[in-house]
């Protein structure tokens, strides 16, 4: 009796979107959790450059401006056209949590989730 009700719930039209969202959330957690275990974030060779790029995007939005094409964070503040070469719109998954949270690493982890 219970298994028949459970099957009806799982196959109902309203439950399918909820199940899909739950599956996506579980997969997002499983795929990003190893990167943030141990209270540090493992970076690749150019990871510091991209973290600096993310922080410059955050700082631009923090003062109410769109990001410029040239970044002055990273590379000894010499100015590199990172935003001209890499699209910044997809990086909003980091910028939005960073605007709400003071910790850059926590904002990065929340953006991955």
Backbone as ProteinMPNN parsed JSONL, in Angstrom:
{"seq_chain_A": "XXXXXXXXXXXXXXXXXXXXXXXXXXXXXXXXXXXXXXXXXXXXXXXXXXXXXXXXXXXXXXXXXXXXXXXXXXXXXXXXXXXXXXXXXXXXXXXXXXXXXXXXXXXXXXXXX", "coords_chain_A": {"N_chain_A": [[0.818, -1.193, 0.0], [1.875, 1.268, 0.865], [4.032, 1.488, -0.875], [2.749, 1.729, -3.325], [1.501, 4.238, -3.108], [3.809, 5.796, -2.892], [4.96, 5.375, -5.417], [2.999, 6.621, -6.986], [3.285, 9.25, -6.14], [5.906, 9.799, -6.987], [5.606, 9.604, -9.743], [3.841, 11.575, -10.384], [2.78, 14.61, -12.009], [3.386, 17.031, -10.748], [5.494, 16.364, -9.067], [7.709, 15.726, -10.615], [9.275, 18.038, -11.549], [10.278, 18.86, -9.05], [11.749, 16.635, -8.226], [13.685, 16.636, -10.26], [15.044, 19.058, -9.675], [16.049, 18.435, -7.137], [17.804, 16.341, -7.791], [19.654, 17.732, -9.381], [20.682, 19.522, -7.461], [21.893, 17.74, -5.655], [23.843, 16.567, -7.325], [25.343, 18.874, -7.919], [26.361, 19.484, -5.397], [27.898, 17.172, -4.866], [29.787, 17.335, -6.926], [31.161, 19.706, -6.379], [31.961, 19.711, -3.709], [34.451, 18.297, -3.092], [36.371, 20.184, -3.93], [36.398, 22.13, -1.992], [36.984, 21.009, 0.457], [38.824, 20.636, 3.494], [39.231, 23.262, 4.165], [40.525, 24.955, 2.363], [41.199, 26.146, -0.941], [41.996, 24.513, -3.781], [44.101, 25.605, -6.275], [44.667, 26.004, -9.793], [47.317, 26.575, -12.203], [46.695, 29.071, -13.362], [44.791, 29.913, -11.633], [44.938, 31.884, -9.607], [44.934, 34.21, -11.099], [42.38, 34.197, -12.213], [40.84, 34.267, -9.897], [41.525, 36.82, -9.026], [40.399, 38.239, -11.105], [37.683, 37.682, -10.668], [37.37, 38.986, -8.228], [37.804, 41.626, -9.01], [35.587, 42.042, -10.602], [33.599, 41.889, -8.648], [34.302, 44.147, -7.105], [33.786, 46.206, -8.923], [30.986, 46.034, -9.278], [30.255, 46.507, -6.668], [30.681, 49.222, -6.262], [28.787, 50.153, -7.938], [29.137, 50.133, -10.732], [29.607, 49.0, -14.13], [31.857, 46.366, -15.054], [35.125, 47.242, -16.218], [36.986, 46.854, -19.298], [39.612, 46.376, -18.78], [41.567, 44.945, -16.263], [42.882, 45.88, -13.16], [43.695, 44.463, -11.04], [45.782, 41.935, -9.939], [48.635, 40.54, -11.704], [50.623, 42.313, -10.753], [49.27, 44.735, -10.591], [49.299, 45.905, -13.136], [47.518, 46.115, -15.219], [45.513, 44.397, -17.273], [43.793, 43.107, -20.048], [41.615, 41.344, -19.199], [38.791, 41.115, -18.86], [37.998, 41.778, -21.369], [38.74, 39.621, -22.86], [37.695, 37.358, -21.584], [34.396, 36.497, -21.033], [32.347, 38.201, -18.678], [29.799, 37.982, -17.731], [28.843, 35.439, -17.049], [30.135, 35.064, -14.692], [28.66, 36.052, -12.678], [27.625, 34.274, -10.923], [29.415, 34.157, -8.92], [29.701, 36.83, -8.142], [27.202, 37.773, -7.187], [26.68, 36.224, -4.723], [28.968, 37.199, -3.415], [28.474, 39.896, -3.078], [26.727, 39.776, -1.002], [28.0, 38.422, 1.039], [30.855, 38.573, 3.139], [33.141, 36.967, 2.98], [35.359, 35.903, 0.519], [35.96, 33.232, -0.288], [33.837, 31.714, 0.731], [31.763, 32.827, -0.723], [32.541, 32.001, -3.255], [32.283, 29.233, -2.965], [29.504, 29.063, -2.492], [28.641, 30.014, -4.942], [29.38, 27.935, -6.612], [27.631, 25.975, -5.784]], "CA_chain_A": [[0.0, 0.0, 0.0], [2.744, 2.435, 0.942], [4.848, 1.581, -2.083], [1.884, 2.198, -4.412], [1.391, 5.687, -2.927], [5.111, 6.381, -3.195], [5.084, 5.362, -6.879], [2.106, 7.653, -7.513], [3.885, 10.557, -5.853], [7.074, 9.972, -7.845], [5.229, 9.727, -11.149], [2.895, 12.669, -10.591], [3.281, 15.718, -12.813], [3.931, 18.055, -9.863], [6.7, 15.889, -8.391], [8.838, 15.595, -11.537], [10.22, 19.176, -11.456], [10.915, 18.859, -7.732], [12.75, 15.57, -8.262], [14.777, 17.107, -11.117], [15.812, 20.06, -8.935], [16.786, 17.726, -6.089], [18.909, 15.616, -8.426], [20.647, 18.73, -9.781], [21.338, 20.018, -6.253], [22.772, 16.68, -5.138], [24.999, 16.471, -8.221], [26.157, 20.079, -7.734], [27.093, 19.331, -4.14], [28.892, 16.1, -5.007], [30.864, 17.75, -7.824], [31.938, 20.841, -5.873], [32.418, 19.502, -2.335], [35.888, 17.994, -2.967], [37.216, 21.368, -4.158], [36.393, 23.001, -0.828], [37.266, 20.296, 1.699], [40.1, 20.987, 4.095], [39.248, 24.708, 4.411], [41.353, 25.679, 1.405], [40.737, 25.95, -2.311], [43.118, 24.132, -4.629], [44.136, 26.41, -7.489], [45.524, 25.592, -10.898], [48.36, 27.564, -12.481], [46.12, 30.397, -13.601], [43.678, 30.119, -10.706], [45.068, 33.176, -8.916], [44.547, 35.251, -12.055], [40.923, 34.212, -12.339], [40.292, 34.76, -8.631], [41.685, 38.278, -9.058], [39.386, 38.732, -12.05], [36.402, 37.633, -9.978], [37.349, 40.032, -7.211], [37.65, 42.92, -9.679], [34.166, 42.134, -10.982], [32.872, 42.207, -7.422], [34.563, 45.532, -6.716], [33.089, 47.095, -9.858], [29.559, 46.038, -8.947], [30.106, 47.046, -5.324], [30.587, 50.681, -6.376], [27.678, 50.482, -8.832], [29.582, 50.314, -12.117], [29.881, 47.803, -14.913], [33.307, 46.124, -15.093], [35.853, 47.748, -17.378], [37.629, 45.804, -20.078], [40.964, 46.184, -18.265], [41.651, 44.671, -14.83], [44.09, 46.359, -12.505], [43.98, 43.553, -9.933], [46.572, 40.839, -10.467], [49.773, 40.915, -12.55], [51.273, 43.472, -10.138], [48.432, 45.916, -10.864], [49.758, 46.536, -14.371], [46.4, 46.308, -16.135], [45.429, 43.355, -18.288], [42.453, 43.115, -20.641], [40.977, 40.054, -18.905], [37.35, 41.146, -19.118], [37.805, 41.864, -22.819], [38.977, 38.302, -23.438], [36.826, 36.391, -20.926], [33.103, 37.122, -20.711], [32.163, 38.316, -17.238], [28.394, 37.81, -17.366], [28.664, 34.145, -16.393], [30.773, 35.109, -13.378], [27.719, 36.592, -11.708], [27.388, 33.253, -9.895], [30.307, 34.512, -7.81], [29.528, 38.231, -7.74], [25.975, 37.951, -6.393], [26.933, 35.843, -3.324], [30.028, 38.036, -2.839], [27.862, 41.153, -2.653], [25.976, 39.521, 0.223], [28.844, 37.758, 2.033], [32.182, 39.191, 3.199], [34.201, 35.995, 2.701], [35.439, 35.543, -0.896], [35.929, 31.784, -0.5], [32.482, 31.24, 0.97], [30.979, 33.252, -1.885], [32.907, 31.119, -4.353], [31.653, 27.929, -2.699], [28.065, 29.196, -2.727], [28.441, 30.151, -6.374], [29.478, 26.608, -7.203], [26.461, 25.188, -5.427]], "C_chain_A": [[0.859, 1.252, 0.0], [3.57, 2.594, -0.326], [4.026, 2.059, -3.279], [1.71, 3.711, -4.319], [2.696, 6.387, -3.292], [5.334, 6.434, -4.703], [4.196, 6.427, -7.512], [2.686, 9.045, -7.299], [5.058, 10.811, -6.79], [6.707, 10.175, -9.305], [4.245, 10.858, -11.399], [3.574, 13.818, -11.326], [3.928, 16.79, -11.932], [5.265, 17.634, -9.255], [7.908, 15.851, -9.317], [9.773, 16.803, -11.513], [10.95, 19.222, -10.12], [12.02, 17.806, -7.683], [13.941, 15.992, -9.121], [15.657, 18.121, -10.391], [16.628, 19.393, -7.834], [17.983, 16.966, -6.65], [20.016, 16.582, -8.818], [21.4, 19.255, -8.56], [22.296, 18.989, -5.664], [24.016, 16.557, -6.016], [25.911, 17.685, -8.099], [26.971, 19.975, -6.458], [28.204, 18.302, -4.275], [30.055, 16.556, -5.889], [31.707, 18.887, -7.266], [32.479, 20.641, -4.462], [33.912, 19.176, -2.243], [36.795, 19.209, -3.159], [37.353, 22.216, -2.906], [36.635, 22.268, 0.489], [38.636, 20.701, 2.219], [40.274, 22.468, 4.335], [40.268, 25.443, 3.556], [40.821, 25.346, 0.023], [41.954, 25.671, -3.178], [43.036, 24.891, -5.949], [45.012, 25.764, -8.544], [46.559, 26.691, -11.128], [47.791, 28.964, -12.678], [44.943, 30.693, -12.668], [43.735, 31.454, -9.99], [44.652, 34.323, -9.821], [43.027, 35.346, -12.135], [40.251, 34.622, -11.033], [40.42, 36.276, -8.541], [40.665, 38.902, -10.003], [38.011, 38.736, -11.402], [36.292, 38.744, -8.942], [37.209, 41.413, -7.85], [36.217, 43.119, -10.173], [33.328, 42.511, -9.779], [33.062, 43.673, -7.045], [33.873, 46.524, -7.644], [31.606, 47.168, -9.518], [29.302, 46.629, -7.562], [29.967, 48.57, -5.359], [29.546, 51.121, -7.406], [28.067, 50.729, -10.272], [29.682, 48.959, -12.816], [31.392, 47.602, -14.967], [33.934, 46.704, -16.361], [36.488, 46.58, -18.112], [39.019, 45.468, -19.558], [40.892, 45.98, -16.758], [42.957, 45.218, -14.286], [44.394, 45.562, -11.24], [44.703, 42.356, -10.536], [47.656, 41.357, -11.391], [50.438, 42.194, -12.061], [50.572, 44.785, -10.488], [48.833, 46.632, -12.138], [48.632, 46.771, -15.368], [46.433, 45.312, -17.274], [43.983, 43.309, -18.777], [41.756, 41.768, -20.453], [39.49, 40.067, -19.259], [37.042, 41.295, -20.596], [37.926, 40.486, -23.466], [38.057, 37.222, -22.867], [35.501, 37.067, -20.615], [32.847, 37.106, -19.211], [30.729, 38.04, -16.813], [28.155, 36.481, -16.644], [29.293, 34.108, -15.006], [29.864, 35.712, -12.312], [27.369, 35.553, -10.643], [28.324, 33.441, -8.716], [29.982, 35.899, -7.268], [28.303, 38.413, -6.849], [26.159, 37.452, -4.958], [27.983, 36.73, -2.659], [29.486, 39.39, -2.396], [27.134, 40.997, -1.323], [26.835, 39.003, 1.365], [30.237, 38.386, 1.989], [33.308, 38.248, 2.787], [34.243, 35.632, 1.211], [35.344, 34.039, -1.153], [34.545, 31.199, -0.26], [31.572, 31.637, -0.189], [31.277, 32.392, -3.082], [32.267, 29.751, -4.187], [30.149, 27.993, -2.938], [27.752, 29.352, -4.201], [28.524, 28.826, -7.104], [28.238, 25.777, -6.925], [25.321, 25.635, -6.197]], "O_chain_A": [[0.612, 2.186, -0.764], [3.782, 3.711, -0.797], [4.562, 2.73, -4.161], [1.764, 4.4, -5.338], [2.687, 7.442, -3.925], [5.843, 7.43, -5.216], [4.603, 7.07, -8.48], [2.59, 9.91, -8.17], [5.195, 11.909, -7.331], [7.431, 10.854, -10.032], [3.85, 11.074, -12.545], [4.794, 13.973, -11.267], [4.92, 17.397, -12.335], [6.092, 18.496, -8.956], [9.039, 15.938, -8.839], [10.987, 16.607, -11.459], [12.124, 19.589, -10.07], [13.103, 18.062, -7.157], [15.087, 15.734, -8.753], [16.883, 18.053, -10.481], [17.786, 19.755, -7.622], [19.054, 16.955, -6.045], [21.194, 16.287, -8.612], [22.619, 19.419, -8.609], [23.392, 19.339, -5.225], [25.128, 16.453, -5.498], [27.132, 17.543, -8.167], [28.147, 20.34, -6.439], [29.33, 18.543, -3.842], [31.201, 16.196, -5.62], [32.869, 19.022, -7.648], [33.394, 21.362, -4.061], [34.591, 19.736, -1.382], [37.888, 19.249, -2.595], [38.33, 22.952, -2.768], [36.497, 22.875, 1.551], [39.511, 21.073, 1.437], [41.373, 22.902, 4.68], [40.82, 26.455, 3.988], [40.081, 24.378, -0.154], [42.844, 26.513, -3.291], [42.027, 24.828, -6.651], [45.977, 25.067, -8.23], [46.662, 27.628, -10.336], [48.368, 29.939, -12.197], [44.186, 31.634, -12.905], [42.703, 32.093, -9.783], [44.077, 35.305, -9.353], [42.46, 36.439, -12.125], [39.199, 35.261, -11.057], [39.52, 36.944, -8.034], [40.131, 39.976, -9.725], [37.252, 39.69, -11.567], [35.24, 39.367, -8.8], [36.556, 42.286, -7.278], [35.701, 44.236, -10.161], [32.442, 43.361, -9.877], [32.099, 44.361, -6.705], [33.421, 47.576, -7.193], [31.034, 48.258, -9.475], [28.235, 47.192, -7.319], [29.216, 49.141, -4.569], [29.43, 52.307, -7.712], [27.379, 51.472, -10.972], [29.823, 47.918, -12.174], [32.138, 48.58, -14.93], [33.339, 46.658, -17.438], [36.523, 45.457, -17.608], [39.552, 44.399, -19.856], [40.236, 46.748, -16.055], [44.014, 45.035, -14.889], [45.26, 45.95, -10.455], [44.263, 41.821, -11.553], [47.598, 42.51, -11.82], [50.78, 43.063, -12.862], [51.22, 45.817, -10.66], [48.719, 47.856, -12.215], [48.797, 47.572, -16.288], [47.298, 45.388, -18.146], [43.055, 43.46, -17.982], [41.354, 41.129, -21.426], [38.991, 39.132, -19.886], [35.937, 40.972, -21.033], [37.297, 40.214, -24.489], [37.682, 36.285, -23.571], [35.492, 38.124, -19.985], [33.104, 36.102, -18.547], [30.474, 37.876, -15.62], [27.342, 36.418, -15.722], [29.005, 33.201, -14.225], [30.275, 35.862, -11.161], [26.87, 35.908, -9.576], [28.056, 32.937, -7.625], [29.991, 36.109, -6.055], [28.367, 39.138, -5.855], [25.825, 38.189, -4.03], [27.897, 36.987, -1.459], [29.989, 39.971, -1.434], [26.944, 41.974, -0.599], [26.456, 39.123, 2.53], [30.741, 38.696, 0.91], [34.336, 38.706, 2.288], [33.262, 35.104, 0.687], [34.718, 33.615, -2.125], [34.125, 30.287, -0.971], [30.704, 30.862, -0.591], [30.374, 32.075, -3.856], [31.765, 29.173, -5.151], [29.579, 27.073, -3.524], [26.716, 28.88, -4.67], [27.827, 28.61, -8.095], [27.842, 24.959, -7.754], [24.225, 25.096, -6.046]]}, "name": "protein", "num_of_chains": 1, "seq": "XXXXXXXXXXXXXXXXXXXXXXXXXXXXXXXXXXXXXXXXXXXXXXXXXXXXXXXXXXXXXXXXXXXXXXXXXXXXXXXXXXXXXXXXXXXXXXXXXXXXXXXXXXXXXXXXX"}
